[in-house]
């Protein structure tokens, strides 16, 4: 069964460092998403991406965040200069054109020290 | 504002007894409704979804949910809990025109005891 894969599963970084989280969506999907879940809190929408551009972003997704689909398979989330409060589980998701169902990866846990 | 509320942060049931996890949403428009499950250290797995077809939706692992428009509810049920059902359950809503952006409830942690 096709699935969304994310790497790394866990990353520890120092405050101020750049982090790139990678995702390989399901191959025929065209819509891509990043969500995050701070420990003990709800899952929050960050950004949606379609046709090589951001279609919607939340207020969390400030100038420190960026997304890219560099090669037609990977979908990346970059945090330019990490802060302590960026520590969270980051989930990538994708969906096909004709369905509202999002398929999620297993998440990348980011710990900022 | 569009919102989704899970009324219980924690539910504990005995194995073999029924499960009820409650969810209510704000009623501005007719939404699509989902239940996702998250097992420890795992990703989010879709249990079931409602998208304006039958109001009683059957999902995986014996779970089902009933869409009640008059009550703006989408409660998740299972007749008989199993130990493997212990997990975090999220009620999730997508409103029309939001490009399938999902709004998550705060989650309900289901504990199943012997």
PDB file of C-alpha atoms in Angstrom:
ATOM      1  CA  UNK A   1       0.000   0.000   0.000  1.00  0.00           C
ATOM      2  CA  UNK A   2       1.465   3.393  -0.932  1.00  0.00           C
ATOM      3  CA  UNK A   3       2.478   5.570   1.959  1.00  0.00           C
ATOM      4  CA  UNK A   4       3.950   8.926   2.844  1.00  0.00           C
ATOM      5  CA  UNK A   5       7.483   8.645   4.174  1.00  0.00           C
ATOM      6  CA  UNK A   6       9.326  11.204   6.269  1.00  0.00           C
ATOM      7  CA  UNK A   7      12.956  11.652   7.222  1.00  0.00           C
ATOM      8  CA  UNK A   8      14.507  12.006   9.676  1.00  0.00           C
ATOM      9  CA  UNK A   9      12.315  10.358  12.267  1.00  0.00           C
ATOM     10  CA  UNK A  10      14.019  12.391  14.979  1.00  0.00           C
ATOM     11  CA  UNK A  11      16.363  15.362  14.791  1.00  0.00           C
ATOM     12  CA  UNK A  12      18.046  17.220  17.599  1.00  0.00           C
ATOM     13  CA  UNK A  13      19.434  20.646  16.794  1.00  0.00           C
ATOM     14  CA  UNK A  14      20.801  23.719  18.494  1.00  0.00           C
ATOM     15  CA  UNK A  15      18.750  26.902  18.629  1.00  0.00           C
ATOM     16  CA  UNK A  16      19.490  29.100  15.636  1.00  0.00           C
ATOM     17  CA  UNK A  17      20.429  26.254  13.331  1.00  0.00           C
ATOM     18  CA  UNK A  18      18.699  25.515  10.046  1.00  0.00           C
ATOM     19  CA  UNK A  19      16.686  22.328   9.775  1.00  0.00           C
ATOM     20  CA  UNK A  20      15.252  20.593   6.717  1.00  0.00           C
ATOM     21  CA  UNK A  21      12.573  17.963   7.138  1.00  0.00           C
ATOM     22  CA  UNK A  22      11.935  15.748   4.159  1.00  0.00           C
ATOM     23  CA  UNK A  23       8.841  14.015   2.923  1.00  0.00           C
ATOM     24  CA  UNK A  24       8.109  11.732  -0.002  1.00  0.00           C
ATOM     25  CA  UNK A  25       4.379  11.969  -0.731  1.00  0.00           C
ATOM     26  CA  UNK A  26       2.369   9.283  -2.448  1.00  0.00           C
ATOM     27  CA  UNK A  27       3.385   9.335  -6.087  1.00  0.00           C
ATOM     28  CA  UNK A  28       0.133  10.349  -7.815  1.00  0.00           C
ATOM     29  CA  UNK A  29      -0.882  12.912  -5.212  1.00  0.00           C
ATOM     30  CA  UNK A  30      -0.846  16.587  -6.092  1.00  0.00           C
ATOM     31  CA  UNK A  31      -1.662  18.343  -2.832  1.00  0.00           C
ATOM     32  CA  UNK A  32       0.865  18.437  -0.016  1.00  0.00           C
ATOM     33  CA  UNK A  33       0.675  19.610   3.564  1.00  0.00           C
ATOM     34  CA  UNK A  34       2.723  20.144   6.675  1.00  0.00           C
ATOM     35  CA  UNK A  35       1.188  19.957  10.123  1.00  0.00           C
ATOM     36  CA  UNK A  36       2.854  20.085  13.497  1.00  0.00           C
ATOM     37  CA  UNK A  37       2.023  18.841  16.972  1.00  0.00           C
ATOM     38  CA  UNK A  38       3.741  20.401  19.940  1.00  0.00           C
ATOM     39  CA  UNK A  39       3.943  17.915  22.798  1.00  0.00           C
ATOM     40  CA  UNK A  40       0.640  17.776  24.632  1.00  0.00           C
ATOM     41  CA  UNK A  41      -1.124  20.096  22.189  1.00  0.00           C
ATOM     42  CA  UNK A  42      -3.376  19.668  19.192  1.00  0.00           C
ATOM     43  CA  UNK A  43      -2.222  19.030  15.649  1.00  0.00           C
ATOM     44  CA  UNK A  44      -1.946  22.375  13.842  1.00  0.00           C
ATOM     45  CA  UNK A  45      -2.009  23.207  10.156  1.00  0.00           C
ATOM     46  CA  UNK A  46       1.121  24.894   8.841  1.00  0.00           C
ATOM     47  CA  UNK A  47       0.919  25.044   5.066  1.00  0.00           C
ATOM     48  CA  UNK A  48      -0.617  23.529   1.966  1.00  0.00           C
ATOM     49  CA  UNK A  49       1.128  23.309  -1.395  1.00  0.00           C
ATOM     50  CA  UNK A  50      -0.232  22.729  -4.868  1.00  0.00           C
ATOM     51  CA  UNK A  51       1.105  23.268  -8.370  1.00  0.00           C
ATOM     52  CA  UNK A  52       4.493  24.318  -7.052  1.00  0.00           C
ATOM     53  CA  UNK A  53       3.238  27.079  -4.860  1.00  0.00           C
ATOM     54  CA  UNK A  54       1.804  27.638  -1.414  1.00  0.00           C
ATOM     55  CA  UNK A  55      -1.985  27.597  -1.562  1.00  0.00           C
ATOM     56  CA  UNK A  56      -2.599  28.398   2.081  1.00  0.00           C
ATOM     57  CA  UNK A  57      -0.546  28.970   5.217  1.00  0.00           C
ATOM     58  CA  UNK A  58      -1.295  29.554   8.852  1.00  0.00           C
ATOM     59  CA  UNK A  59      -0.045  32.372  11.035  1.00  0.00           C
ATOM     60  CA  UNK A  60       2.470  29.921  12.482  1.00  0.00           C
ATOM     61  CA  UNK A  61       4.149  29.678   9.083  1.00  0.00           C
ATOM     62  CA  UNK A  62       6.204  32.862   9.281  1.00  0.00           C
ATOM     63  CA  UNK A  63       9.302  33.955   7.383  1.00  0.00           C
ATOM     64  CA  UNK A  64      11.423  31.387   9.197  1.00  0.00           C
ATOM     65  CA  UNK A  65       9.573  28.595   7.398  1.00  0.00           C
ATOM     66  CA  UNK A  66       9.685  27.627   3.760  1.00  0.00           C
ATOM     67  CA  UNK A  67       8.575  24.676   1.669  1.00  0.00           C
ATOM     68  CA  UNK A  68       9.879  23.318  -1.559  1.00  0.00           C
ATOM     69  CA  UNK A  69       9.325  20.503  -3.984  1.00  0.00           C
ATOM     70  CA  UNK A  70      12.776  20.410  -5.516  1.00  0.00           C
ATOM     71  CA  UNK A  71      12.694  17.324  -7.698  1.00  0.00           C
ATOM     72  CA  UNK A  72       9.135  16.157  -8.251  1.00  0.00           C
ATOM     73  CA  UNK A  73       9.244  13.552  -5.505  1.00  0.00           C
ATOM     74  CA  UNK A  74      10.467  15.187  -2.304  1.00  0.00           C
ATOM     75  CA  UNK A  75       8.534  17.827  -0.397  1.00  0.00           C
ATOM     76  CA  UNK A  76      10.636  19.655   2.167  1.00  0.00           C
ATOM     77  CA  UNK A  77      10.007  21.934   5.117  1.00  0.00           C
ATOM     78  CA  UNK A  78      12.873  24.242   6.046  1.00  0.00           C
ATOM     79  CA  UNK A  79      13.148  26.150   9.273  1.00  0.00           C
ATOM     80  CA  UNK A  80      15.783  28.801   8.741  1.00  0.00           C
ATOM     81  CA  UNK A  81      16.753  29.585  12.333  1.00  0.00           C
ATOM     82  CA  UNK A  82      15.186  27.254  14.845  1.00  0.00           C
ATOM     83  CA  UNK A  83      13.739  28.418  18.144  1.00  0.00           C
ATOM     84  CA  UNK A  84      13.014  26.415  21.268  1.00  0.00           C
ATOM     85  CA  UNK A  85       9.304  26.644  20.545  1.00  0.00           C
ATOM     86  CA  UNK A  86       9.791  24.918  17.189  1.00  0.00           C
ATOM     87  CA  UNK A  87      10.257  21.653  19.072  1.00  0.00           C
ATOM     88  CA  UNK A  88       7.396  19.481  17.890  1.00  0.00           C
ATOM     89  CA  UNK A  89       6.370  16.522  15.793  1.00  0.00           C
ATOM     90  CA  UNK A  90       6.046  17.586  12.178  1.00  0.00           C
ATOM     91  CA  UNK A  91       3.677  15.618   9.954  1.00  0.00           C
ATOM     92  CA  UNK A  92       3.687  15.640   6.193  1.00  0.00           C
ATOM     93  CA  UNK A  93       0.501  14.709   4.335  1.00  0.00           C
ATOM     94  CA  UNK A  94      -0.617  14.356   0.751  1.00  0.00           C
ATOM     95  CA  UNK A  95      -3.855  13.805  -1.086  1.00  0.00           C
ATOM     96  CA  UNK A  96      -5.093  12.953  -4.545  1.00  0.00           C
ATOM     97  CA  UNK A  97      -7.127  15.365  -6.665  1.00  0.00           C
ATOM     98  CA  UNK A  98     -10.518  13.700  -6.351  1.00  0.00           C
ATOM     99  CA  UNK A  99     -10.626  12.914  -2.653  1.00  0.00           C
ATOM    100  CA  UNK A 100     -10.582  14.867   0.581  1.00  0.00           C
ATOM    101  CA  UNK A 101      -8.625  12.206   2.425  1.00  0.00           C
ATOM    102  CA  UNK A 102      -5.159  13.158   3.599  1.00  0.00           C
ATOM    103  CA  UNK A 103      -2.544  10.475   4.024  1.00  0.00           C
ATOM    104  CA  UNK A 104      -0.058  11.255   6.765  1.00  0.00           C
ATOM    105  CA  UNK A 105       3.507  10.201   7.298  1.00  0.00           C
ATOM    106  CA  UNK A 106       4.755   8.930  10.642  1.00  0.00           C
ATOM    107  CA  UNK A 107       6.185  12.297  11.533  1.00  0.00           C
ATOM    108  CA  UNK A 108       9.561  13.859  12.208  1.00  0.00           C
ATOM    109  CA  UNK A 109      10.251  14.758  15.793  1.00  0.00           C
ATOM    110  CA  UNK A 110      12.294  17.952  16.072  1.00  0.00           C
ATOM    111  CA  UNK A 111      13.979  18.807  19.346  1.00  0.00           C
ATOM    112  CA  UNK A 112      15.573  22.244  19.616  1.00  0.00           C
ATOM    113  CA  UNK A 113      18.039  22.707  22.476  1.00  0.00           C
TER     114      UNK A 113
ATOM    115  CA  UNK B   1     -15.293  30.760  13.834  1.00  0.00           C
ATOM    116  CA  UNK B   2     -14.997  27.216  12.559  1.00  0.00           C
ATOM    117  CA  UNK B   3     -14.041  24.797  15.299  1.00  0.00           C
ATOM    118  CA  UNK B   4     -14.153  21.213  16.412  1.00  0.00           C
ATOM    119  CA  UNK B   5     -14.484  20.111  20.033  1.00  0.00           C
ATOM    120  CA  UNK B   6     -13.648  16.781  21.571  1.00  0.00           C
ATOM    121  CA  UNK B   7     -15.444  16.698  24.848  1.00  0.00           C
ATOM    122  CA  UNK B   8     -13.222  14.207  26.651  1.00  0.00           C
ATOM    123  CA  UNK B   9      -9.449  14.403  26.836  1.00  0.00           C
ATOM    124  CA  UNK B  10      -9.235  10.921  28.332  1.00  0.00           C
ATOM    125  CA  UNK B  11     -11.555   7.920  28.217  1.00  0.00           C
ATOM    126  CA  UNK B  12     -10.946   4.643  30.010  1.00  0.00           C
ATOM    127  CA  UNK B  13     -12.910   1.476  29.241  1.00  0.00           C
ATOM    128  CA  UNK B  14     -12.574  -2.186  30.060  1.00  0.00           C
ATOM    129  CA  UNK B  15     -11.745  -4.631  27.312  1.00  0.00           C
ATOM    130  CA  UNK B  16     -14.934  -5.951  25.736  1.00  0.00           C
ATOM    131  CA  UNK B  17     -17.069  -2.947  26.693  1.00  0.00           C
ATOM    132  CA  UNK B  18     -18.368  -0.262  24.309  1.00  0.00           C
ATOM    133  CA  UNK B  19     -16.372   2.792  23.335  1.00  0.00           C
ATOM    134  CA  UNK B  20     -17.835   6.266  22.855  1.00  0.00           C
ATOM    135  CA  UNK B  21     -15.619   9.194  21.895  1.00  0.00           C
ATOM    136  CA  UNK B  22     -17.490  12.446  21.481  1.00  0.00           C
ATOM    137  CA  UNK B  23     -16.996  15.171  18.907  1.00  0.00           C
ATOM    138  CA  UNK B  24     -18.913  18.343  18.058  1.00  0.00           C
ATOM    139  CA  UNK B  25     -18.198  20.911  15.348  1.00  0.00           C
ATOM    140  CA  UNK B  26     -19.321  24.409  14.573  1.00  0.00           C
ATOM    141  CA  UNK B  27     -22.015  24.514  11.947  1.00  0.00           C
ATOM    142  CA  UNK B  28     -21.242  27.334   9.553  1.00  0.00           C
ATOM    143  CA  UNK B  29     -21.231  25.046   6.539  1.00  0.00           C
ATOM    144  CA  UNK B  30     -21.577  21.362   5.815  1.00  0.00           C
ATOM    145  CA  UNK B  31     -18.154  19.967   6.567  1.00  0.00           C
ATOM    146  CA  UNK B  32     -16.339  16.782   5.786  1.00  0.00           C
ATOM    147  CA  UNK B  33     -15.630  14.909   8.990  1.00  0.00           C
ATOM    148  CA  UNK B  34     -12.917  12.422   9.816  1.00  0.00           C
ATOM    149  CA  UNK B  35     -11.615  10.403  12.692  1.00  0.00           C
ATOM    150  CA  UNK B  36      -7.885   9.738  12.799  1.00  0.00           C
ATOM    151  CA  UNK B  37      -6.037   7.487  15.233  1.00  0.00           C
ATOM    152  CA  UNK B  38      -2.477   7.876  16.439  1.00  0.00           C
ATOM    153  CA  UNK B  39      -0.778   4.979  18.158  1.00  0.00           C
ATOM    154  CA  UNK B  40       2.318   5.729  20.237  1.00  0.00           C
ATOM    155  CA  UNK B  41       5.245   6.789  18.086  1.00  0.00           C
ATOM    156  CA  UNK B  42       3.207   6.282  14.940  1.00  0.00           C
ATOM    157  CA  UNK B  43       1.674   8.553  12.347  1.00  0.00           C
ATOM    158  CA  UNK B  44      -1.938   9.518  11.889  1.00  0.00           C
ATOM    159  CA  UNK B  45      -4.125   6.826  10.399  1.00  0.00           C
ATOM    160  CA  UNK B  46      -7.573   7.470   8.956  1.00  0.00           C
ATOM    161  CA  UNK B  47     -10.281   5.491  10.742  1.00  0.00           C
ATOM    162  CA  UNK B  48     -13.284   6.731   8.809  1.00  0.00           C
ATOM    163  CA  UNK B  49     -14.710   9.730   7.007  1.00  0.00           C
ATOM    164  CA  UNK B  50     -18.059  11.379   6.339  1.00  0.00           C
ATOM    165  CA  UNK B  51     -18.512  13.325   3.129  1.00  0.00           C
ATOM    166  CA  UNK B  52     -22.287  13.881   2.819  1.00  0.00           C
ATOM    167  CA  UNK B  53     -23.275  10.345   1.888  1.00  0.00           C
ATOM    168  CA  UNK B  54     -24.690   7.914   4.479  1.00  0.00           C
ATOM    169  CA  UNK B  55     -24.885   9.432   7.947  1.00  0.00           C
ATOM    170  CA  UNK B  56     -23.668   6.232   9.606  1.00  0.00           C
ATOM    171  CA  UNK B  57     -20.102   5.659   8.553  1.00  0.00           C
ATOM    172  CA  UNK B  58     -18.226   2.423   9.091  1.00  0.00           C
ATOM    173  CA  UNK B  59     -14.478   2.475   9.408  1.00  0.00           C
ATOM    174  CA  UNK B  60     -11.621   0.148  10.067  1.00  0.00           C
ATOM    175  CA  UNK B  61     -11.143  -2.048  13.132  1.00  0.00           C
ATOM    176  CA  UNK B  62     -14.864  -2.128  13.915  1.00  0.00           C
ATOM    177  CA  UNK B  63     -15.248   1.586  14.526  1.00  0.00           C
ATOM    178  CA  UNK B  64     -18.176   3.598  13.250  1.00  0.00           C
ATOM    179  CA  UNK B  65     -19.467   7.142  13.588  1.00  0.00           C
ATOM    180  CA  UNK B  66     -22.820   8.794  13.067  1.00  0.00           C
ATOM    181  CA  UNK B  67     -23.203  12.259  11.593  1.00  0.00           C
ATOM    182  CA  UNK B  68     -26.046  14.108  13.334  1.00  0.00           C
ATOM    183  CA  UNK B  69     -26.594  17.476  11.732  1.00  0.00           C
ATOM    184  CA  UNK B  70     -29.189  18.584  14.271  1.00  0.00           C
ATOM    185  CA  UNK B  71     -26.688  18.030  17.058  1.00  0.00           C
ATOM    186  CA  UNK B  72     -23.591  19.031  15.031  1.00  0.00           C
ATOM    187  CA  UNK B  73     -21.976  15.861  16.309  1.00  0.00           C
ATOM    188  CA  UNK B  74     -19.871  13.064  14.893  1.00  0.00           C
ATOM    189  CA  UNK B  75     -19.295  10.676  17.786  1.00  0.00           C
ATOM    190  CA  UNK B  76     -17.063   7.634  17.343  1.00  0.00           C
ATOM    191  CA  UNK B  77     -18.223   4.273  18.675  1.00  0.00           C
ATOM    192  CA  UNK B  78     -17.150   0.668  18.845  1.00  0.00           C
ATOM    193  CA  UNK B  79     -19.257  -2.107  20.352  1.00  0.00           C
ATOM    194  CA  UNK B  80     -16.399  -3.925  22.058  1.00  0.00           C
ATOM    195  CA  UNK B  81     -13.017  -2.449  22.931  1.00  0.00           C
ATOM    196  CA  UNK B  82      -9.798  -4.338  22.378  1.00  0.00           C
ATOM    197  CA  UNK B  83      -6.472  -3.713  24.044  1.00  0.00           C
ATOM    198  CA  UNK B  84      -5.010  -2.716  20.694  1.00  0.00           C
ATOM    199  CA  UNK B  85      -7.489   0.167  20.485  1.00  0.00           C
ATOM    200  CA  UNK B  86      -5.536   2.093  23.105  1.00  0.00           C
ATOM    201  CA  UNK B  87      -4.369   5.220  21.287  1.00  0.00           C
ATOM    202  CA  UNK B  88      -5.058   8.910  20.729  1.00  0.00           C
ATOM    203  CA  UNK B  89      -8.119   9.663  18.609  1.00  0.00           C
ATOM    204  CA  UNK B  90      -8.624  12.903  16.730  1.00  0.00           C
ATOM    205  CA  UNK B  91     -11.860  14.255  15.359  1.00  0.00           C
ATOM    206  CA  UNK B  92     -11.007  16.288  12.290  1.00  0.00           C
ATOM    207  CA  UNK B  93     -13.040  18.649  10.154  1.00  0.00           C
ATOM    208  CA  UNK B  94     -12.588  20.090   6.697  1.00  0.00           C
ATOM    209  CA  UNK B  95     -14.850  22.902   5.599  1.00  0.00           C
ATOM    210  CA  UNK B  96     -15.801  23.611   1.968  1.00  0.00           C
ATOM    211  CA  UNK B  97     -13.441  25.905   0.140  1.00  0.00           C
ATOM    212  CA  UNK B  98     -10.484  25.285   2.407  1.00  0.00           C
ATOM    213  CA  UNK B  99      -8.546  23.046   0.017  1.00  0.00           C
ATOM    214  CA  UNK B 100      -8.894  20.140   2.425  1.00  0.00           C
ATOM    215  CA  UNK B 101      -7.118  22.023   5.187  1.00  0.00           C
ATOM    216  CA  UNK B 102      -7.920  19.972   8.232  1.00  0.00           C
ATOM    217  CA  UNK B 103      -8.841  21.356  11.623  1.00  0.00           C
ATOM    218  CA  UNK B 104      -8.017  18.938  14.401  1.00  0.00           C
ATOM    219  CA  UNK B 105      -9.739  18.507  17.712  1.00  0.00           C
ATOM    220  CA  UNK B 106      -7.588  18.346  20.806  1.00  0.00           C
ATOM    221  CA  UNK B 107      -7.692  14.577  20.855  1.00  0.00           C
ATOM    222  CA  UNK B 108      -9.039  11.909  23.189  1.00  0.00           C
ATOM    223  CA  UNK B 109      -6.707   9.402  24.717  1.00  0.00           C
ATOM    224  CA  UNK B 110      -8.400   6.005  24.935  1.00  0.00           C
ATOM    225  CA  UNK B 111      -7.178   3.667  27.632  1.00  0.00           C
ATOM    226  CA  UNK B 112      -8.319   0.031  27.569  1.00  0.00           C
ATOM    227  CA  UNK B 113      -7.961  -1.997  30.739  1.00  0.00           C
ATOM    228  CA  UNK B 114      -8.261  -5.709  31.397  1.00  0.00           C
TER     229      UNK B 114
END
